[in-house]
JSON list of C-alpha atoms in Angstrom, two decimals:
[
{"chain": "A", "resi": 1, "resn": "MET", "atom": "CA", "xyz": [0.00, 0.00, 0.00]},
{"chain": "A", "resi": 2, "resn": "VAL", "atom": "CA", "xyz": [2.83, 2.44, 0.86]},
{"chain": "A", "resi": 3, "resn": "VAL", "atom": "CA", "xyz": [4.59, 1.71, -2.45]},
{"chain": "A", "resi": 4, "resn": "GLU", "atom": "CA", "xyz": [1.31, 2.24, -4.34]},
{"chain": "A", "resi": 5, "resn": "LEU", "atom": "CA", "xyz": [0.70, 5.58, -2.56]},
{"chain": "A", "resi": 6, "resn": "GLY", "atom": "CA", "xyz": [4.25, 6.65, -3.44]},
{"chain": "A", "resi": 7, "resn": "ARG", "atom": "CA", "xyz": [3.58, 5.89, -7.13]},
{"chain": "A", "resi": 8, "resn": "LEU", "atom": "CA", "xyz": [0.34, 7.89, -7.03]},
{"chain": "A", "resi": 9, "resn": "LEU", "atom": "CA", "xyz": [2.09, 10.89, -5.49]},
{"chain": "A", "resi": 10, "resn": "GLU", "atom": "CA", "xyz": [4.91, 10.72, -8.02]},
{"chain": "A", "resi": 11, "resn": "ALA", "atom": "CA", "xyz": [2.36, 10.60, -10.81]},
{"chain": "A", "resi": 12, "resn": "GLY", "atom": "CA", "xyz": [0.51, 13.52, -9.24]},
{"chain": "A", "resi": 13, "resn": "SER", "atom": "CA", "xyz": [-2.75, 11.69, -8.62]},
{"chain": "A", "resi": 14, "resn": "THR", "atom": "CA", "xyz": [-4.90, 11.68, -5.50]},
{"chain": "A", "resi": 15, "resn": "GLY", "atom": "CA", "xyz": [-6.36, 8.33, -6.43]},
{"chain": "A", "resi": 16, "resn": "MET", "atom": "CA", "xyz": [-9.77, 10.03, -6.40]},
{"chain": "A", "resi": 17, "resn": "GLY", "atom": "CA", "xyz": [-9.84, 11.16, -10.04]},
{"chain": "A", "resi": 18, "resn": "GLU", "atom": "CA", "xyz": [-8.29, 14.63, -9.61]},
{"chain": "A", "resi": 19, "resn": "THR", "atom": "CA", "xyz": [-4.65, 15.19, -10.36]},
{"chain": "A", "resi": 20, "resn": "VAL", "atom": "CA", "xyz": [-2.54, 16.98, -7.75]},
{"chain": "A", "resi": 21, "resn": "ILE", "atom": "CA", "xyz": [-0.34, 19.66, -9.26]},
{"chain": "A", "resi": 22, "resn": "VAL", "atom": "CA", "xyz": [3.26, 19.03, -8.24]},
{"chain": "A", "resi": 23, "resn": "LEU", "atom": "CA", "xyz": [5.01, 22.40, -7.95]},
{"chain": "A", "resi": 24, "resn": "GLU", "atom": "CA", "xyz": [8.75, 22.04, -8.53]},
{"chain": "A", "resi": 25, "resn": "ARG", "atom": "CA", "xyz": [9.86, 25.38, -9.99]},
{"chain": "A", "resi": 26, "resn": "ARG", "atom": "CA", "xyz": [10.19, 28.85, -8.46]},
{"chain": "A", "resi": 27, "resn": "HIS", "atom": "CA", "xyz": [10.04, 31.85, -10.77]},
{"chain": "A", "resi": 28, "resn": "GLY", "atom": "CA", "xyz": [10.15, 34.68, -8.22]},
{"chain": "A", "resi": 29, "resn": "GLN", "atom": "CA", "xyz": [8.25, 37.87, -8.98]},
{"chain": "A", "resi": 30, "resn": "ARG", "atom": "CA", "xyz": [7.01, 38.26, -12.55]},
{"chain": "A", "resi": 31, "resn": "PRO", "atom": "CA", "xyz": [4.86, 41.37, -12.89]},
{"chain": "A", "resi": 32, "resn": "GLY", "atom": "CA", "xyz": [2.39, 41.00, -15.73]},
{"chain": "A", "resi": 33, "resn": "ALA", "atom": "CA", "xyz": [2.63, 37.20, -15.79]},
{"chain": "A", "resi": 34, "resn": "VAL", "atom": "CA", "xyz": [-0.63, 35.44, -16.55]},
{"chain": "A", "resi": 35, "resn": "ASP", "atom": "CA", "xyz": [-2.13, 34.41, -13.27]},
{"chain": "A", "resi": 36, "resn": "GLY", "atom": "CA", "xyz": [-3.24, 30.85, -12.77]},
{"chain": "A", "resi": 37, "resn": "LEU", "atom": "CA", "xyz": [-4.17, 29.57, -9.34]},
{"chain": "A", "resi": 38, "resn": "THR", "atom": "CA", "xyz": [-3.63, 31.48, -6.10]},
{"chain": "A", "resi": 39, "resn": "LEU", "atom": "CA", "xyz": [-2.02, 29.79, -3.11]},
{"chain": "A", "resi": 40, "resn": "PRO", "atom": "CA", "xyz": [-2.59, 31.45, 0.28]},
{"chain": "A", "resi": 41, "resn": "LEU", "atom": "CA", "xyz": [0.21, 30.58, 2.71]},
{"chain": "A", "resi": 42, "resn": "THR", "atom": "CA", "xyz": [0.83, 31.61, 6.31]},
{"chain": "A", "resi": 43, "resn": "ALA", "atom": "CA", "xyz": [4.19, 33.14, 7.21]},
{"chain": "A", "resi": 44, "resn": "GLU", "atom": "CA", "xyz": [5.33, 29.76, 8.56]},
{"chain": "A", "resi": 45, "resn": "GLN", "atom": "CA", "xyz": [4.12, 27.87, 5.48]},
{"chain": "A", "resi": 46, "resn": "ARG", "atom": "CA", "xyz": [6.09, 30.26, 3.25]},
{"chain": "A", "resi": 47, "resn": "THR", "atom": "CA", "xyz": [9.29, 28.89, 4.84]},
{"chain": "A", "resi": 48, "resn": "SER", "atom": "CA", "xyz": [8.48, 25.23, 4.07]},
{"chain": "A", "resi": 49, "resn": "MET", "atom": "CA", "xyz": [9.24, 24.08, 0.53]},
{"chain": "A", "resi": 50, "resn": "ARG", "atom": "CA", "xyz": [7.65, 20.63, 0.91]},
{"chain": "A", "resi": 51, "resn": "GLY", "atom": "CA", "xyz": [4.12, 19.42, 1.57]},
{"chain": "A", "resi": 52, "resn": "ARG", "atom": "CA", "xyz": [0.51, 19.50, 0.46]},
{"chain": "A", "resi": 53, "resn": "ARG", "atom": "CA", "xyz": [-1.33, 22.81, 0.28]},
{"chain": "A", "resi": 54, "resn": "THR", "atom": "CA", "xyz": [-4.70, 23.98, -1.03]},
{"chain": "A", "resi": 55, "resn": "THR", "atom": "CA", "xyz": [-5.29, 26.86, -3.45]},
{"chain": "A", "resi": 56, "resn": "LEU", "atom": "CA", "xyz": [-8.03, 29.47, -2.99]},
{"chain": "A", "resi": 57, "resn": "CYS", "atom": "CA", "xyz": [-10.34, 27.50, -5.30]},
{"chain": "A", "resi": 58, "resn": "GLY", "atom": "CA", "xyz": [-9.76, 24.26, -3.33]},
{"chain": "A", "resi": 59, "resn": "ARG", "atom": "CA", "xyz": [-7.28, 22.59, -5.69]},
{"chain": "A", "resi": 60, "resn": "GLU", "atom": "CA", "xyz": [-4.60, 20.50, -4.00]},
{"chain": "A", "resi": 61, "resn": "VAL", "atom": "CA", "xyz": [-0.96, 21.14, -4.84]},
{"chain": "A", "resi": 62, "resn": "LEU", "atom": "CA", "xyz": [2.16, 19.39, -3.67]},
{"chain": "A", "resi": 63, "resn": "LEU", "atom": "CA", "xyz": [5.21, 21.59, -3.02]},
{"chain": "A", "resi": 64, "resn": "GLN", "atom": "CA", "xyz": [8.53, 20.04, -3.97]},
{"chain": "A", "resi": 65, "resn": "LEU", "atom": "CA", "xyz": [10.50, 23.24, -4.40]},
{"chain": "A", "resi": 66, "resn": "PRO", "atom": "CA", "xyz": [14.22, 23.96, -4.26]},
{"chain": "A", "resi": 67, "resn": "ARG", "atom": "CA", "xyz": [15.34, 25.46, -0.96]},
{"chain": "A", "resi": 68, "resn": "GLN", "atom": "CA", "xyz": [16.18, 29.04, -1.88]},
{"chain": "A", "resi": 69, "resn": "GLY", "atom": "CA", "xyz": [14.86, 30.94, 1.11]},
{"chain": "A", "resi": 70, "resn": "PRO", "atom": "CA", "xyz": [11.24, 31.66, 2.00]},
{"chain": "A", "resi": 71, "resn": "LEU", "atom": "CA", "xyz": [8.51, 32.23, -0.53]},
{"chain": "A", "resi": 72, "resn": "VAL", "atom": "CA", "xyz": [7.37, 35.82, -0.90]},
{"chain": "A", "resi": 73, "resn": "PRO", "atom": "CA", "xyz": [3.80, 36.94, -1.64]},
{"chain": "A", "resi": 74, "resn": "GLY", "atom": "CA", "xyz": [3.67, 37.47, -5.40]},
{"chain": "A", "resi": 75, "resn": "ASP", "atom": "CA", "xyz": [6.12, 34.65, -6.21]},
{"chain": "A", "resi": 76, "resn": "LEU", "atom": "CA", "xyz": [5.13, 32.39, -9.09]},
{"chain": "A", "resi": 77, "resn": "LEU", "atom": "CA", "xyz": [5.46, 28.63, -8.84]},
{"chain": "A", "resi": 78, "resn": "SER", "atom": "CA", "xyz": [4.92, 26.02, -11.53]},
{"chain": "A", "resi": 79, "resn": "ASP", "atom": "CA", "xyz": [5.05, 22.35, -12.32]},
{"chain": "A", "resi": 80, "resn": "ARG", "atom": "CA", "xyz": [8.03, 20.91, -14.20]},
{"chain": "A", "resi": 81, "resn": "GLN", "atom": "CA", "xyz": [6.50, 21.72, -17.61]},
{"chain": "A", "resi": 82, "resn": "ASP", "atom": "CA", "xyz": [5.39, 25.27, -16.64]},
{"chain": "A", "resi": 83, "resn": "SER", "atom": "CA", "xyz": [1.86, 24.30, -17.65]},
{"chain": "A", "resi": 84, "resn": "ASN", "atom": "CA", "xyz": [0.36, 25.26, -14.29]},
{"chain": "A", "resi": 85, "resn": "LEU", "atom": "CA", "xyz": [1.20, 28.65, -12.77]},
{"chain": "A", "resi": 86, "resn": "VAL", "atom": "CA", "xyz": [0.44, 29.30, -9.12]},
{"chain": "A", "resi": 87, "resn": "ARG", "atom": "CA", "xyz": [0.87, 32.70, -7.44]},
{"chain": "A", "resi": 88, "resn": "VAL", "atom": "CA", "xyz": [1.75, 32.80, -3.73]},
{"chain": "A", "resi": 89, "resn": "MET", "atom": "CA", "xyz": [-0.21, 35.16, -1.49]},
{"chain": "A", "resi": 90, "resn": "ALA", "atom": "CA", "xyz": [0.02, 35.87, 2.24]},
{"chain": "A", "resi": 91, "resn": "ALA", "atom": "CA", "xyz": [-2.89, 34.15, 4.00]},
{"chain": "A", "resi": 92, "resn": "GLU", "atom": "CA", "xyz": [-4.82, 35.95, 6.70]},
{"chain": "A", "resi": 93, "resn": "GLU", "atom": "CA", "xyz": [-3.75, 34.92, 10.19]},
{"chain": "A", "resi": 94, "resn": "ARG", "atom": "CA", "xyz": [-4.91, 35.63, 13.72]},
{"chain": "A", "resi": 95, "resn": "LEU", "atom": "CA", "xyz": [-2.60, 38.38, 14.95]},
{"chain": "A", "resi": 96, "resn": "LEU", "atom": "CA", "xyz": [-2.14, 40.91, 17.70]},
{"chain": "A", "resi": 97, "resn": "GLU", "atom": "CA", "xyz": [-1.82, 44.56, 16.75]},
{"chain": "A", "resi": 98, "resn": "VAL", "atom": "CA", "xyz": [0.32, 46.51, 19.21]},
{"chain": "A", "resi": 99, "resn": "ARG", "atom": "CA", "xyz": [0.22, 50.31, 19.44]},
{"chain": "A", "resi": 100, "resn": "ALA", "atom": "CA", "xyz": [1.83, 52.66, 21.93]},
{"chain": "A", "resi": 101, "resn": "GLU", "atom": "CA", "xyz": [1.53, 56.19, 23.28]},
{"chain": "A", "resi": 102, "resn": "SER", "atom": "CA", "xyz": [4.97, 57.05, 21.92]},
{"chain": "A", "resi": 103, "resn": "PRO", "atom": "CA", "xyz": [7.50, 55.75, 19.38]},
{"chain": "A", "resi": 104, "resn": "LEU", "atom": "CA", "xyz": [9.86, 54.93, 22.27]},
{"chain": "A", "resi": 105, "resn": "LYS", "atom": "CA", "xyz": [7.27, 52.67, 23.96]},
{"chain": "A", "resi": 106, "resn": "LEU", "atom": "CA", "xyz": [6.69, 50.88, 20.65]},
{"chain": "A", "resi": 107, "resn": "LEU", "atom": "CA", "xyz": [10.45, 50.49, 20.18]},
{"chain": "A", "resi": 108, "resn": "GLN", "atom": "CA", "xyz": [10.74, 49.06, 23.72]},
{"chain": "A", "resi": 109, "resn": "ALA", "atom": "CA", "xyz": [7.95, 46.58, 22.95]},
{"chain": "A", "resi": 110, "resn": "ALA", "atom": "CA", "xyz": [9.79, 45.50, 19.78]},
{"chain": "A", "resi": 111, "resn": "TYR", "atom": "CA", "xyz": [12.98, 45.06, 21.82]},
{"chain": "A", "resi": 112, "resn": "HIS", "atom": "CA", "xyz": [11.27, 42.85, 24.44]},
{"chain": "A", "resi": 113, "resn": "LEU", "atom": "CA", "xyz": [9.50, 40.76, 21.80]},
{"chain": "A", "resi": 114, "resn": "GLY", "atom": "CA", "xyz": [12.70, 40.40, 19.78]},
{"chain": "A", "resi": 115, "resn": "ASN", "atom": "CA", "xyz": [14.51, 39.31, 22.92]},
{"chain": "A", "resi": 116, "resn": "ARG", "atom": "CA", "xyz": [12.00, 36.42, 23.03]},
{"chain": "A", "resi": 117, "resn": "HIS", "atom": "CA", "xyz": [12.63, 35.65, 19.33]},
{"chain": "A", "resi": 118, "resn": "VAL", "atom": "CA", "xyz": [9.05, 36.55, 18.42]},
{"chain": "A", "resi": 119, "resn": "ALA", "atom": "CA", "xyz": [8.42, 37.04, 14.69]},
{"chain": "A", "resi": 120, "resn": "LEU", "atom": "CA", "xyz": [7.30, 40.64, 14.11]},
{"chain": "A", "resi": 121, "resn": "ASP", "atom": "CA", "xyz": [5.81, 42.61, 11.28]},
{"chain": "A", "resi": 122, "resn": "LEU", "atom": "CA", "xyz": [7.31, 46.05, 11.96]},
{"chain": "A", "resi": 123, "resn": "GLN", "atom": "CA", "xyz": [5.33, 49.06, 10.79]},
{"chain": "A", "resi": 124, "resn": "PRO", "atom": "CA", "xyz": [5.84, 52.78, 11.48]},
{"chain": "A", "resi": 125, "resn": "ASP", "atom": "CA", "xyz": [3.05, 53.07, 14.05]},
{"chain": "A", "resi": 126, "resn": "ARG", "atom": "CA", "xyz": [2.37, 49.49, 15.13]},
{"chain": "A", "resi": 127, "resn": "LEU", "atom": "CA", "xyz": [3.72, 45.98, 15.53]},
{"chain": "A", "resi": 128, "resn": "LEU", "atom": "CA", "xyz": [1.99, 42.80, 14.39]},
{"chain": "A", "resi": 129, "resn": "LEU", "atom": "CA", "xyz": [2.68, 39.38, 15.88]},
{"chain": "A", "resi": 130, "resn": "LEU", "atom": "CA", "xyz": [0.96, 36.01, 15.95]},
{"chain": "A", "resi": 131, "resn": "ASP", "atom": "CA", "xyz": [-1.86, 35.86, 18.48]},
{"chain": "A", "resi": 132, "resn": "ASP", "atom": "CA", "xyz": [-0.49, 34.72, 21.84]},
{"chain": "A", "resi": 133, "resn": "PRO", "atom": "CA", "xyz": [-2.36, 35.38, 25.11]},
{"chain": "A", "resi": 134, "resn": "VAL", "atom": "CA", "xyz": [0.82, 35.30, 27.24]},
{"chain": "A", "resi": 135, "resn": "LEU", "atom": "CA", "xyz": [2.53, 37.91, 25.07]},
{"chain": "A", "resi": 136, "resn": "ALA", "atom": "CA", "xyz": [-0.68, 39.98, 24.95]},
{"chain": "A", "resi": 137, "resn": "ALA", "atom": "CA", "xyz": [-0.80, 40.05, 28.77]},
{"chain": "A", "resi": 138, "resn": "MET", "atom": "CA", "xyz": [2.88, 41.05, 28.95]},
{"chain": "A", "resi": 139, "resn": "LEU", "atom": "CA", "xyz": [2.34, 43.89, 26.47]},
{"chain": "A", "resi": 140, "resn": "VAL", "atom": "CA", "xyz": [-0.79, 45.17, 28.19]},
{"chain": "A", "resi": 141, "resn": "GLY", "atom": "CA", "xyz": [1.14, 45.04, 31.49]},
{"chain": "A", "resi": 142, "resn": "ARG", "atom": "CA", "xyz": [3.74, 47.32, 29.90]},
{"chain": "A", "resi": 143, "resn": "GLY", "atom": "CA", "xyz": [1.03, 49.86, 29.08]},
{"chain": "A", "resi": 144, "resn": "LEU", "atom": "CA", "xyz": [0.65, 49.08, 25.38]},
{"chain": "A", "resi": 145, "resn": "HIS", "atom": "CA", "xyz": [-2.59, 48.95, 23.40]},
{"chain": "A", "resi": 146, "resn": "VAL", "atom": "CA", "xyz": [-3.18, 45.41, 22.12]},
{"chain": "A", "resi": 147, "resn": "ARG", "atom": "CA", "xyz": [-6.07, 44.21, 20.00]},
{"chain": "A", "resi": 148, "resn": "PRO", "atom": "CA", "xyz": [-6.66, 41.02, 18.04]},
{"chain": "A", "resi": 149, "resn": "CYS", "atom": "CA", "xyz": [-6.95, 41.29, 14.27]},
{"chain": "A", "resi": 150, "resn": "LYS", "atom": "CA", "xyz": [-6.94, 39.02, 11.25]},
{"chain": "A", "resi": 151, "resn": "GLN", "atom": "CA", "xyz": [-4.78, 39.92, 8.27]},
{"chain": "A", "resi": 152, "resn": "ALA", "atom": "CA", "xyz": [-1.74, 38.88, 6.25]},
{"chain": "A", "resi": 153, "resn": "PHE", "atom": "CA", "xyz": [1.40, 38.48, 8.34]},
{"chain": "A", "resi": 154, "resn": "GLN", "atom": "CA", "xyz": [4.73, 39.42, 6.79]},
{"chain": "A", "resi": 155, "resn": "PRO", "atom": "CA", "xyz": [7.35, 39.34, 9.55]},
{"chain": "A", "resi": 156, "resn": "GLU", "atom": "CA", "xyz": [10.86, 40.68, 9.24]},
{"chain": "A", "resi": 157, "resn": "GLY", "atom": "CA", "xyz": [13.21, 38.06, 7.86]},
{"chain": "A", "resi": 158, "resn": "GLY", "atom": "CA", "xyz": [16.00, 38.54, 10.36]},
{"chain": "A", "resi": 159, "resn": "ALA", "atom": "CA", "xyz": [19.57, 39.68, 10.06]},
{"chain": "A", "resi": 160, "resn": "TYR", "atom": "CA", "xyz": [20.79, 36.51, 8.33]},
{"chain": "A", "resi": 161, "resn": "GLU", "atom": "CA", "xyz": [17.83, 35.75, 6.04]},
{"chain": "A", "resi": 162, "resn": "GLY", "atom": "CA", "xyz": [19.78, 36.17, 2.81]},
{"chain": "A", "resi": 163, "resn": "HIS", "atom": "CA", "xyz": [22.95, 34.61, 4.24]},
{"chain": "A", "resi": 164, "resn": "HIS", "atom": "CA", "xyz": [23.79, 31.03, 3.17]},
{"chain": "A", "resi": 165, "resn": "HIS", "atom": "CA", "xyz": [26.68, 28.85, 4.32]}
]
Protein backbone atom coordinates (compact mmCIF):
# COMPACT_ATOMS: atom_id res chain seq x y z
CA MET A 1 0.00 0.00 0.00
CA VAL A 2 2.83 2.44 0.86
CA VAL A 3 4.59 1.71 -2.45
CA GLU A 4 1.31 2.24 -4.34
CA LEU A 5 0.70 5.58 -2.56
CA GLY A 6 4.25 6.65 -3.44
CA ARG A 7 3.58 5.89 -7.13
CA LEU A 8 0.34 7.89 -7.03
CA LEU A 9 2.09 10.89 -5.49
CA GLU A 10 4.91 10.72 -8.02
CA ALA A 11 2.36 10.60 -10.81
CA GLY A 12 0.51 13.52 -9.24
CA SER A 13 -2.75 11.69 -8.62
CA THR A 14 -4.90 11.68 -5.50
CA GLY A 15 -6.36 8.33 -6.43
CA MET A 16 -9.77 10.03 -6.40
CA GLY A 17 -9.84 11.16 -10.04
CA GLU A 18 -8.29 14.63 -9.61
CA THR A 19 -4.65 15.19 -10.36
CA VAL A 20 -2.54 16.98 -7.75
CA ILE A 21 -0.34 19.66 -9.26
CA VAL A 22 3.26 19.03 -8.24
CA LEU A 23 5.01 22.40 -7.95
CA GLU A 24 8.75 22.04 -8.53
CA ARG A 25 9.86 25.38 -9.99
CA ARG A 26 10.19 28.85 -8.46
CA HIS A 27 10.04 31.85 -10.77
CA GLY A 28 10.15 34.68 -8.22
CA GLN A 29 8.25 37.87 -8.98
CA ARG A 30 7.01 38.26 -12.55
CA PRO A 31 4.86 41.37 -12.89
CA GLY A 32 2.39 41.00 -15.73
CA ALA A 33 2.63 37.20 -15.79
CA VAL A 34 -0.63 35.44 -16.55
CA ASP A 35 -2.13 34.41 -13.27
CA GLY A 36 -3.24 30.85 -12.77
CA LEU A 37 -4.17 29.57 -9.34
CA THR A 38 -3.63 31.48 -6.10
CA LEU A 39 -2.02 29.79 -3.11
CA PRO A 40 -2.59 31.45 0.28
CA LEU A 41 0.21 30.58 2.71
CA THR A 42 0.83 31.61 6.31
CA ALA A 43 4.19 33.14 7.21
CA GLU A 44 5.33 29.76 8.56
CA GLN A 45 4.12 27.87 5.48
CA ARG A 46 6.09 30.26 3.25
CA THR A 47 9.29 28.89 4.84
CA SER A 48 8.48 25.23 4.07
CA MET A 49 9.24 24.08 0.53
CA ARG A 50 7.65 20.63 0.91
CA GLY A 51 4.12 19.42 1.57
CA ARG A 52 0.51 19.50 0.46
CA ARG A 53 -1.33 22.81 0.28
CA THR A 54 -4.70 23.98 -1.03
CA THR A 55 -5.29 26.86 -3.45
CA LEU A 56 -8.03 29.47 -2.99
CA CYS A 57 -10.34 27.50 -5.30
CA GLY A 58 -9.76 24.26 -3.33
CA ARG A 59 -7.28 22.59 -5.69
CA GLU A 60 -4.60 20.50 -4.00
CA VAL A 61 -0.96 21.14 -4.84
CA LEU A 62 2.16 19.39 -3.67
CA LEU A 63 5.21 21.59 -3.02
CA GLN A 64 8.53 20.04 -3.97
CA LEU A 65 10.50 23.24 -4.40
CA PRO A 66 14.22 23.96 -4.26
CA ARG A 67 15.34 25.46 -0.96
CA GLN A 68 16.18 29.04 -1.88
CA GLY A 69 14.86 30.94 1.11
CA PRO A 70 11.24 31.66 2.00
CA LEU A 71 8.51 32.23 -0.53
CA VAL A 72 7.37 35.82 -0.90
CA PRO A 73 3.80 36.94 -1.64
CA GLY A 74 3.67 37.47 -5.40
CA ASP A 75 6.12 34.65 -6.21
CA LEU A 76 5.13 32.39 -9.09
CA LEU A 77 5.46 28.63 -8.84
CA SER A 78 4.92 26.02 -11.53
CA ASP A 79 5.05 22.35 -12.32
CA ARG A 80 8.03 20.91 -14.20
CA GLN A 81 6.50 21.72 -17.61
CA ASP A 82 5.39 25.27 -16.64
CA SER A 83 1.86 24.30 -17.65
CA ASN A 84 0.36 25.26 -14.29
CA LEU A 85 1.20 28.65 -12.77
CA VAL A 86 0.44 29.30 -9.12
CA ARG A 87 0.87 32.70 -7.44
CA VAL A 88 1.75 32.80 -3.73
CA MET A 89 -0.21 35.16 -1.49
CA ALA A 90 0.02 35.87 2.24
CA ALA A 91 -2.89 34.15 4.00
CA GLU A 92 -4.82 35.95 6.70
CA GLU A 93 -3.75 34.92 10.19
CA ARG A 94 -4.91 35.63 13.72
CA LEU A 95 -2.60 38.38 14.95
CA LEU A 96 -2.14 40.91 17.70
CA GLU A 97 -1.82 44.56 16.75
CA VAL A 98 0.32 46.51 19.21
CA ARG A 99 0.22 50.31 19.44
CA ALA A 100 1.83 52.66 21.93
CA GLU A 101 1.53 56.19 23.28
CA SER A 102 4.97 57.05 21.92
CA PRO A 103 7.50 55.75 19.38
CA LEU A 104 9.86 54.93 22.27
CA LYS A 105 7.27 52.67 23.96
CA LEU A 106 6.69 50.88 20.65
CA LEU A 107 10.45 50.49 20.18
CA GLN A 108 10.74 49.06 23.72
CA ALA A 109 7.95 46.58 22.95
CA ALA A 110 9.79 45.50 19.78
CA TYR A 111 12.98 45.06 21.82
CA HIS A 112 11.27 42.85 24.44
CA LEU A 113 9.50 40.76 21.80
CA GLY A 114 12.70 40.40 19.78
CA ASN A 115 14.51 39.31 22.92
CA ARG A 116 12.00 36.42 23.03
CA HIS A 117 12.63 35.65 19.33
CA VAL A 118 9.05 36.55 18.42
CA ALA A 119 8.42 37.04 14.69
CA LEU A 120 7.30 40.64 14.11
CA ASP A 121 5.81 42.61 11.28
CA LEU A 122 7.31 46.05 11.96
CA GLN A 123 5.33 49.06 10.79
CA PRO A 124 5.84 52.78 11.48
CA ASP A 125 3.05 53.07 14.05
CA ARG A 126 2.37 49.49 15.13
CA LEU A 127 3.72 45.98 15.53
CA LEU A 128 1.99 42.80 14.39
CA LEU A 129 2.68 39.38 15.88
CA LEU A 130 0.96 36.01 15.95
CA ASP A 131 -1.86 35.86 18.48
CA ASP A 132 -0.49 34.72 21.84
CA PRO A 133 -2.36 35.38 25.11
CA VAL A 134 0.82 35.30 27.24
CA LEU A 135 2.53 37.91 25.07
CA ALA A 136 -0.68 39.98 24.95
CA ALA A 137 -0.80 40.05 28.77
CA MET A 138 2.88 41.05 28.95
CA LEU A 139 2.34 43.89 26.47
CA VAL A 140 -0.79 45.17 28.19
CA GLY A 141 1.14 45.04 31.49
CA ARG A 142 3.74 47.32 29.90
CA GLY A 143 1.03 49.86 29.08
CA LEU A 144 0.65 49.08 25.38
CA HIS A 145 -2.59 48.95 23.40
CA VAL A 146 -3.18 45.41 22.12
CA ARG A 147 -6.07 44.21 20.00
CA PRO A 148 -6.66 41.02 18.04
CA CYS A 149 -6.95 41.29 14.27
CA LYS A 150 -6.94 39.02 11.25
CA GLN A 151 -4.78 39.92 8.27
CA ALA A 152 -1.74 38.88 6.25
CA PHE A 153 1.40 38.48 8.34
CA GLN A 154 4.73 39.42 6.79
CA PRO A 155 7.35 39.34 9.55
CA GLU A 156 10.86 40.68 9.24
CA GLY A 157 13.21 38.06 7.86
CA GLY A 158 16.00 38.54 10.36
CA ALA A 159 19.57 39.68 10.06
CA TYR A 160 20.79 36.51 8.33
CA GLU A 161 17.83 35.75 6.04
CA GLY A 162 19.78 36.17 2.81
CA HIS A 163 22.95 34.61 4.24
CA HIS A 164 23.79 31.03 3.17
CA HIS A 165 26.68 28.85 4.32
